[in-house]
Coordinates of C-alpha atoms in Angstrom, one line a residue:
X77 CA -36.5 -2.8 -26.5
X78 CA -37.8 -0.9 -29.7
X79 CA -41.5 -1.4 -30.4
X80 CA -42.4 -3.1 -33.6
X81 CA -45.4 -2.1 -35.8
X82 CA -48.3 -4.5 -35.8
X83 CA -49.4 -5.7 -39.2
X84 CA -53.1 -5.5 -40.0
X85 CA -54.9 -8.6 -39.0
X86 CA -57.3 -10.4 -41.3
X87 CA -61.0 -10.0 -40.5
X88 CA -62.1 -12.1 -37.5
X89 CA -64.3 -15.1 -38.2
X90 CA -66.6 -13.8 -35.5
X91 CA -67.4 -10.9 -37.9
X92 CA -68.0 -13.1 -41.0
X93 CA -71.2 -12.8 -42.9
X94 CA -74.2 -14.9 -41.8
X95 CA -73.8 -17.5 -44.6
X96 CA -70.4 -18.7 -43.1
X97 CA -71.5 -19.1 -39.5
X98 CA -71.1 -22.8 -39.5
X99 CA -67.6 -22.5 -40.8
X100 CA -66.8 -19.8 -38.1
X101 CA -67.9 -22.2 -35.4
X102 CA -65.4 -24.7 -36.7
X103 CA -62.6 -22.1 -36.5
X104 CA -63.3 -21.1 -32.9
X105 CA -61.4 -24.0 -31.1
X106 CA -58.1 -23.5 -33.1
X107 CA -58.4 -19.7 -32.8
X108 CA -58.8 -20.0 -29.0
X109 CA -55.9 -22.4 -28.9
X110 CA -53.8 -20.0 -30.9
X111 CA -54.6 -17.1 -28.7
X112 CA -53.8 -19.1 -25.6
X113 CA -50.4 -20.3 -27.1
X114 CA -49.6 -16.7 -28.1
X115 CA -50.4 -15.5 -24.6
X116 CA -48.2 -18.2 -23.0
X117 CA -45.3 -17.3 -25.3
X118 CA -45.7 -13.6 -24.4
X119 CA -45.7 -14.4 -20.7
X120 CA -42.7 -16.7 -21.2
X121 CA -40.8 -14.0 -23.2
X122 CA -41.6 -11.4 -20.5
X123 CA -40.3 -13.7 -17.8
X124 CA -37.1 -14.6 -19.7
X125 CA -36.5 -10.9 -20.6
X126 CA -36.9 -9.9 -16.9
X127 CA -34.5 -12.7 -15.8
X128 CA -31.9 -11.7 -18.4
X129 CA -32.2 -8.0 -17.4
X130 CA -31.8 -9.0 -13.7
X131 CA -28.7 -11.2 -14.5
X132 CA -27.1 -8.3 -16.3
X133 CA -27.5 -6.0 -13.4
X134 CA -24.9 -7.2 -11.0
X135 CA -25.1 -5.8 -7.5
X136 CA -21.8 -4.0 -6.8
X137 CA -22.1 -4.0 -3.0
X138 CA -24.5 -4.9 -0.2
X139 CA -26.0 -1.4 -0.2
X140 CA -27.6 0.6 -3.0
X141 CA -25.7 3.6 -4.4
X142 CA -26.6 6.9 -2.8
X143 CA -25.8 10.4 -4.0
X144 CA -22.9 12.1 -2.2
X145 CA -23.8 14.2 0.9
X146 CA -23.4 18.0 0.7
X147 CA -21.2 19.4 3.5
X148 CA -20.8 23.0 4.3
X149 CA -17.4 24.5 3.7
X150 CA -17.2 25.5 7.3
X151 CA -17.8 22.0 8.5
X152 CA -14.9 20.7 6.3
X153 CA -12.7 23.5 7.5
X154 CA -13.4 22.5 11.1
X155 CA -13.0 18.8 10.3
X156 CA -9.4 19.4 9.0
X157 CA -8.5 21.9 11.8
X158 CA -8.5 24.8 9.3
X159 CA -6.6 22.7 6.8
X160 CA -3.8 22.2 9.2
X161 CA -0.4 21.3 7.6
X162 CA -0.1 18.6 10.2
X163 CA -3.1 16.8 8.7
X164 CA -2.0 17.1 5.1
X165 CA -1.7 13.7 3.5
X166 CA -0.3 14.7 0.1
X167 CA 0.0 17.3 -2.6
X168 CA -0.8 17.1 -6.3
X169 CA -1.9 19.1 -9.3
X170 CA -5.3 19.4 -7.8
X171 CA -4.0 20.9 -4.6
X172 CA -3.6 19.3 -1.1
X173 CA -5.3 16.3 0.5
X174 CA -6.1 16.5 4.2
X175 CA -7.2 14.0 6.8
X176 CA -10.3 14.9 8.6
X177 CA -13.2 13.6 10.8
X178 CA -16.8 14.2 9.9
X179 CA -20.2 12.9 11.0
X180 CA -21.3 10.1 8.7
X181 CA -24.4 11.1 6.7
X182 CA -25.8 7.6 7.2
X183 CA -24.8 6.5 10.7
X184 CA -24.3 9.9 12.4
X185 CA -21.0 8.5 13.8
X186 CA -17.6 10.0 13.4
X187 CA -15.7 8.7 10.3
X188 CA -12.2 9.5 9.1
X189 CA -12.1 11.0 5.6
X190 CA -9.8 12.5 3.0
X191 CA -10.7 16.0 1.9
X192 CA -9.2 17.4 -1.3
X193 CA -9.7 20.2 -3.8
X194 CA -10.5 18.8 -7.2
X195 CA -9.6 20.2 -10.6
X196 CA -12.1 17.8 -12.3
X197 CA -14.7 18.5 -9.6
X198 CA -17.8 18.0 -11.8
X199 CA -16.5 14.8 -13.4
X200 CA -15.7 13.3 -10.1
X201 CA -19.0 14.2 -8.6
X202 CA -20.9 12.8 -11.6
X203 CA -19.3 9.4 -11.3
X204 CA -19.6 9.4 -7.5
X205 CA -23.4 9.2 -7.9
X206 CA -23.2 6.3 -10.4
X207 CA -20.5 4.0 -9.1
X208 CA -20.8 1.7 -6.1
X209 CA -18.3 -1.1 -5.7
X210 CA -16.0 -2.4 -2.9
X211 CA -13.2 -2.1 -5.5
X212 CA -13.8 1.7 -6.0
X213 CA -13.0 4.4 -3.5
X214 CA -16.2 5.7 -2.0
X215 CA -17.1 9.4 -2.3
X216 CA -18.9 10.4 0.9
X217 CA -19.7 14.0 0.0
X218 CA -18.7 17.4 -1.4
X219 CA -18.8 21.1 -0.7
X220 CA -19.3 23.9 -3.3
X221 CA -20.6 27.4 -3.0
X222 CA -23.0 29.1 -5.4
X223 CA -20.2 30.8 -7.3
X224 CA -18.5 27.5 -8.0
X225 CA -15.5 28.2 -5.7
X226 CA -14.2 26.3 -2.7
X227 CA -15.0 23.0 -4.4
X228 CA -14.0 20.1 -2.1
X229 CA -14.6 16.4 -2.3
X230 CA -14.8 14.1 0.7
X231 CA -13.6 10.5 0.3
X232 CA -13.4 7.5 2.6
X233 CA -9.9 7.5 4.1
X234 CA -7.7 4.5 3.2
X235 CA -5.1 4.1 5.9
X236 CA -2.2 2.8 3.8
X237 CA -2.3 5.5 1.1
X238 CA -1.5 5.0 -2.5
X239 CA 0.1 1.9 -4.1
X240 CA 2.8 4.1 -5.5
X241 CA 3.8 5.5 -2.1
X242 CA 3.6 2.1 -0.4
X243 CA 5.4 0.1 -3.2
X244 CA 7.9 2.6 -4.5
X245 CA 8.6 5.1 -1.8
X246 CA 7.9 3.6 1.7
X247 CA 8.5 0.1 0.4
X248 CA 6.1 -1.4 2.9
X249 CA 7.2 -4.8 4.2
X250 CA 3.7 -6.2 3.7
X251 CA 4.1 -5.9 0.0
X252 CA 7.1 -8.2 0.1
X253 CA 4.6 -11.0 0.3
X254 CA 3.9 -12.4 -3.2
X255 CA 0.3 -13.3 -2.3
X256 CA -0.4 -9.8 -1.2
X257 CA 0.8 -8.4 -4.5
X258 CA -1.2 -10.8 -6.5
X259 CA -4.3 -10.0 -4.3
X260 CA -3.8 -6.3 -5.1
X261 CA -3.5 -7.1 -8.8
X262 CA -6.8 -9.0 -8.6
X263 CA -8.6 -6.2 -6.7
X264 CA -7.6 -3.7 -9.4
X265 CA -8.7 -6.0 -12.2
X266 CA -12.1 -6.6 -10.5
X267 CA -12.5 -2.8 -10.1
X268 CA -12.0 -2.3 -13.8
X269 CA -14.2 -5.3 -14.7
X270 CA -17.0 -3.6 -12.7
X271 CA -16.5 -0.4 -14.6
X272 CA -16.3 -2.0 -18.1
X273 CA -18.9 -4.8 -17.7
X274 CA -21.3 -4.0 -14.9
X275 CA -21.8 -0.3 -15.3
X276 CA -24.5 0.7 -17.8
X277 CA -23.3 2.4 -19.9
X278 CA -19.7 1.2 -19.4
X279 CA -17.3 3.6 -17.6
X280 CA -13.7 4.1 -18.7
X281 CA -11.3 5.3 -16.0
X282 CA -8.7 6.8 -18.3
X283 CA -5.9 7.2 -15.8
X284 CA -5.0 3.8 -14.2
X285 CA -1.6 4.1 -12.4
X286 CA -0.2 3.3 -9.0
X287 CA -0.9 6.7 -7.5
X288 CA -4.6 6.3 -8.3
X289 CA -4.8 2.9 -6.4
X290 CA -5.4 3.3 -2.7
X291 CA -4.9 0.6 0.0
X292 CA -7.0 0.1 3.1
X293 CA -5.9 -1.2 6.5
X294 CA -5.5 -4.8 5.2
X295 CA -3.9 -3.7 1.9
X296 CA -7.0 -4.3 -0.1
X297 CA -6.8 -2.1 -3.2
X298 CA -9.4 0.3 -4.5
X299 CA -9.4 2.5 -7.6
X300 CA -9.7 6.2 -7.1
X301 CA -9.5 9.5 -9.0
X302 CA -12.2 9.6 -11.7
X303 CA -11.2 13.1 -12.9
X304 CA -10.5 11.8 -16.5
X305 CA -13.2 9.1 -16.5
X306 CA -15.7 8.9 -19.4
X307 CA -18.9 7.0 -20.1
X308 CA -18.9 4.9 -23.2
X309 CA -21.9 5.7 -25.3
X310 CA -22.6 3.9 -28.6
X311 CA -19.0 3.6 -29.5
X312 CA -15.6 4.9 -28.5
X313 CA -15.7 8.0 -26.4
X314 CA -13.4 10.8 -27.5
X315 CA -11.7 13.5 -25.5
X316 CA -10.6 16.9 -26.9
X317 CA -7.0 16.3 -26.0
X318 CA -4.8 13.4 -24.8
X319 CA -4.5 13.3 -21.1
X320 CA -3.2 10.8 -18.6
X321 CA 0.3 9.7 -17.4
X322 CA 2.7 9.1 -20.4
X323 CA 4.1 5.7 -19.3
X324 CA 0.6 4.3 -18.8
X325 CA -1.1 5.7 -21.8
X326 CA -2.1 3.3 -24.6
X327 CA -0.5 4.0 -28.0
X328 CA -3.9 4.6 -29.8
X329 CA -4.9 7.1 -27.1
X330 CA -1.6 8.9 -27.4
X331 CA -1.8 9.1 -31.2
X332 CA -5.4 10.0 -31.9
X333 CA -7.1 10.6 -28.6
X334 CA -9.6 7.7 -28.8
X335 CA -10.4 6.4 -25.3
X336 CA -11.9 2.9 -25.0
X337 CA -11.9 0.1 -22.4
X338 CA -8.9 -1.3 -24.1
X339 CA -6.9 1.8 -23.0
X340 CA -7.6 0.9 -19.4
X341 CA -6.5 -2.7 -20.2
X342 CA -3.2 -1.4 -21.5
X343 CA -2.7 0.8 -18.5
X344 CA -3.5 -2.1 -16.3
X345 CA -0.8 -4.1 -18.1
X346 CA 1.8 -1.5 -17.2
X347 CA 0.7 -1.3 -13.6
X348 CA 0.8 -5.1 -13.3
X349 CA 4.4 -5.2 -14.5
X350 CA 5.3 -2.4 -12.0
X351 CA 3.6 -4.3 -9.2
X352 CA 5.6 -7.5 -10.1
X353 CA 8.9 -5.8 -10.7
X354 CA 8.6 -3.3 -7.8
X355 CA 9.9 -0.4 -9.9
X356 CA 8.8 2.4 -12.2
X357 CA 8.1 1.9 -15.9
X358 CA 11.1 4.2 -16.7
X359 CA 14.1 4.0 -14.3
X360 CA 17.5 5.3 -15.5
X361 CA 20.2 4.9 -13.0
X362 CA 23.1 5.9 -15.2
X363 CA 25.1 2.9 -14.1
X364 CA 26.5 0.1 -16.3
X365 CA 25.1 -0.7 -19.7
X366 CA 23.3 -3.8 -18.3
X367 CA 21.3 -1.5 -16.1
X368 CA 20.6 0.9 -18.9
X369 CA 19.0 -1.9 -20.9
X370 CA 16.5 -2.4 -18.1
X371 CA 15.5 1.3 -18.0
X372 CA 12.3 0.7 -20.0
X373 CA 10.3 -1.9 -18.0
X374 CA 8.0 -2.8 -21.0
X375 CA 10.9 -3.3 -23.4
X376 CA 12.8 -5.2 -20.8
X377 CA 9.8 -7.5 -20.1
X378 CA 9.5 -8.2 -23.9
X379 CA 13.2 -8.9 -24.1
X380 CA 13.0 -11.4 -21.2
X381 CA 9.9 -13.1 -22.8
X382 CA 11.8 -13.7 -26.0
X383 CA 14.8 -15.0 -24.0
X384 CA 12.6 -17.3 -22.0
X385 CA 13.7 -15.6 -18.7
X386 CA 10.5 -14.0 -17.5
X387 CA 11.2 -14.7 -13.8
X388 CA 14.2 -12.3 -14.0
X389 CA 11.6 -9.5 -14.0
X390 CA 10.3 -10.3 -10.5
X391 CA 11.3 -8.0 -7.7
X392 CA 14.2 -9.6 -5.8
X393 CA 12.8 -8.5 -2.5
X394 CA 9.6 -10.6 -2.9
X395 CA 9.2 -13.4 -0.4
X396 CA 7.3 -16.8 -0.8
X397 CA 7.2 -16.4 -4.6
X398 CA 4.9 -18.7 -6.4
X399 CA 6.8 -19.1 -9.7
X400 CA 3.8 -20.5 -11.5
X401 CA 1.6 -17.5 -10.6
X402 CA 4.4 -15.1 -11.4
X403 CA 4.8 -16.5 -14.9
X404 CA 1.0 -16.3 -15.3
X405 CA 0.8 -12.7 -14.1
X406 CA 3.6 -11.5 -16.4
X407 CA 2.1 -13.3 -19.4
X408 CA -1.3 -11.6 -18.7
X409 CA 0.5 -8.2 -18.4
X410 CA 2.1 -8.7 -21.8
X411 CA -1.2 -9.7 -23.4
X412 CA -2.7 -6.4 -22.0
X413 CA 0.3 -4.5 -23.6
X414 CA -0.3 -5.7 -27.2
X415 CA -0.2 -2.8 -29.7
X416 CA -3.5 -3.7 -31.3
X417 CA -6.5 -2.9 -28.9
X418 CA -8.5 -5.8 -30.5
X419 CA -5.9 -8.3 -29.4
X420 CA -5.9 -7.3 -25.8
X421 CA -8.1 -9.3 -23.4
X422 CA -11.1 -7.8 -21.7
X423 CA -10.9 -7.1 -18.0
X424 CA -13.4 -9.9 -17.4
X425 CA -10.9 -12.3 -19.2
X426 CA -8.0 -10.8 -17.1
X427 CA -9.9 -11.6 -13.9
X428 CA -10.6 -15.1 -15.1
X429 CA -7.0 -15.8 -16.1
X430 CA -5.5 -14.4 -12.9
X431 CA -7.9 -16.2 -10.6
X432 CA -7.5 -19.5 -12.5
X433 CA -11.1 -19.6 -13.7
X434 CA -10.0 -19.5 -17.3
X435 CA -7.4 -21.5 -19.1
X436 CA -3.8 -20.2 -18.7
X437 CA -2.8 -18.0 -21.6
X438 CA 0.2 -18.4 -23.9
X439 CA 2.5 -15.5 -24.7
X440 CA 1.8 -13.6 -28.0
X441 CA 3.6 -15.3 -30.9
X442 CA 6.0 -12.3 -31.4
X443 CA 7.1 -12.6 -27.8
X444 CA 7.5 -16.4 -27.6
X445 CA 11.0 -17.6 -26.8
X446 CA 13.1 -18.8 -29.7
X447 CA 13.4 -21.7 -29.9
X448 CA 9.9 -22.0 -28.5
X449 CA 9.5 -23.3 -25.0
X450 CA 6.4 -23.8 -22.9
X451 CA 6.3 -22.1 -19.5
X452 CA 5.0 -24.4 -16.7
X453 CA 1.7 -22.6 -16.1
X454 CA -1.2 -24.6 -14.9
X455 CA -4.7 -23.4 -15.3
X456 CA -6.4 -25.4 -12.5
X457 CA -4.6 -23.6 -9.6
X458 CA -7.0 -20.9 -8.3
X459 CA -6.0 -17.8 -6.4
X460 CA -7.5 -17.7 -3.0

């Protein structure tokens, strides 16, 4: 809190000339009372300020954040059997990802990890030391030589891989369960809520998409890949050039390169529709015209909203569908996809709406069915 200058105080009655001594004695009781009251207020203010500060600092996990451990390149080479092709988990623009086993820096026991080369090594390492949440992939350590070569990052290994692989490629049977999809949507929303509202300064991920969401043994979701992340300082952070994945990039970021929390909100809206529909944002099959109209998922969702047929968007393979929750989820996604950043909800509001802690939202006016109709969404039903 900035310090304020103290104004000069009037001369103290205790230093008054001798001829006003009787008057000064009369002033002593109120002066003492005033000093005591001021001291009490100061103590109360300090106590309140400390309570407010502590309330704002939300613990992200049971343990305090610790800096990543430095591994030797040799130890990581050994952990991955000399980067054996049989241990390769995937390939990307950054290089390959390998499964490995290393000694945990904290428990000294063997742990399975994912080892990858990283194009945005410094950025990833910077955020690894600042972020600690059960909704974010943990960075265990890194390796880098003095010349800045052989830069590797070591992450916790999440057994079920990326959401993109599980939902769109392998089509895991576990994701046919509606409750599991909604649970994944909430995990991702809570991860973004942590970045935007509980990090100081707020962190903006900048590249939310299914391939950057990883799933553990129980299909709990965690946000990974902070290569394009930025800290928000004072206003909107700006990057030299627009980066990210086209279908998931907010319009304002694509046009002028301004990156804010509301860009993450937009990307989350796209991802939520993908999770509900079980398909990519753009999917051209070249079949009949009816299929061609569905090619752009966002346009198709808006069309269905105006027609009052939102449930037609839901993946037909989903089992045990809760129609009420599905309508709520699609409505939240469309709110996140509004062109104006100011009209999009915050991630704290998204979490509240999806979990049932906030009143169920209505569709934006421009997407309301004509003639208007109210969807049967109830706000009291909480997601467990």
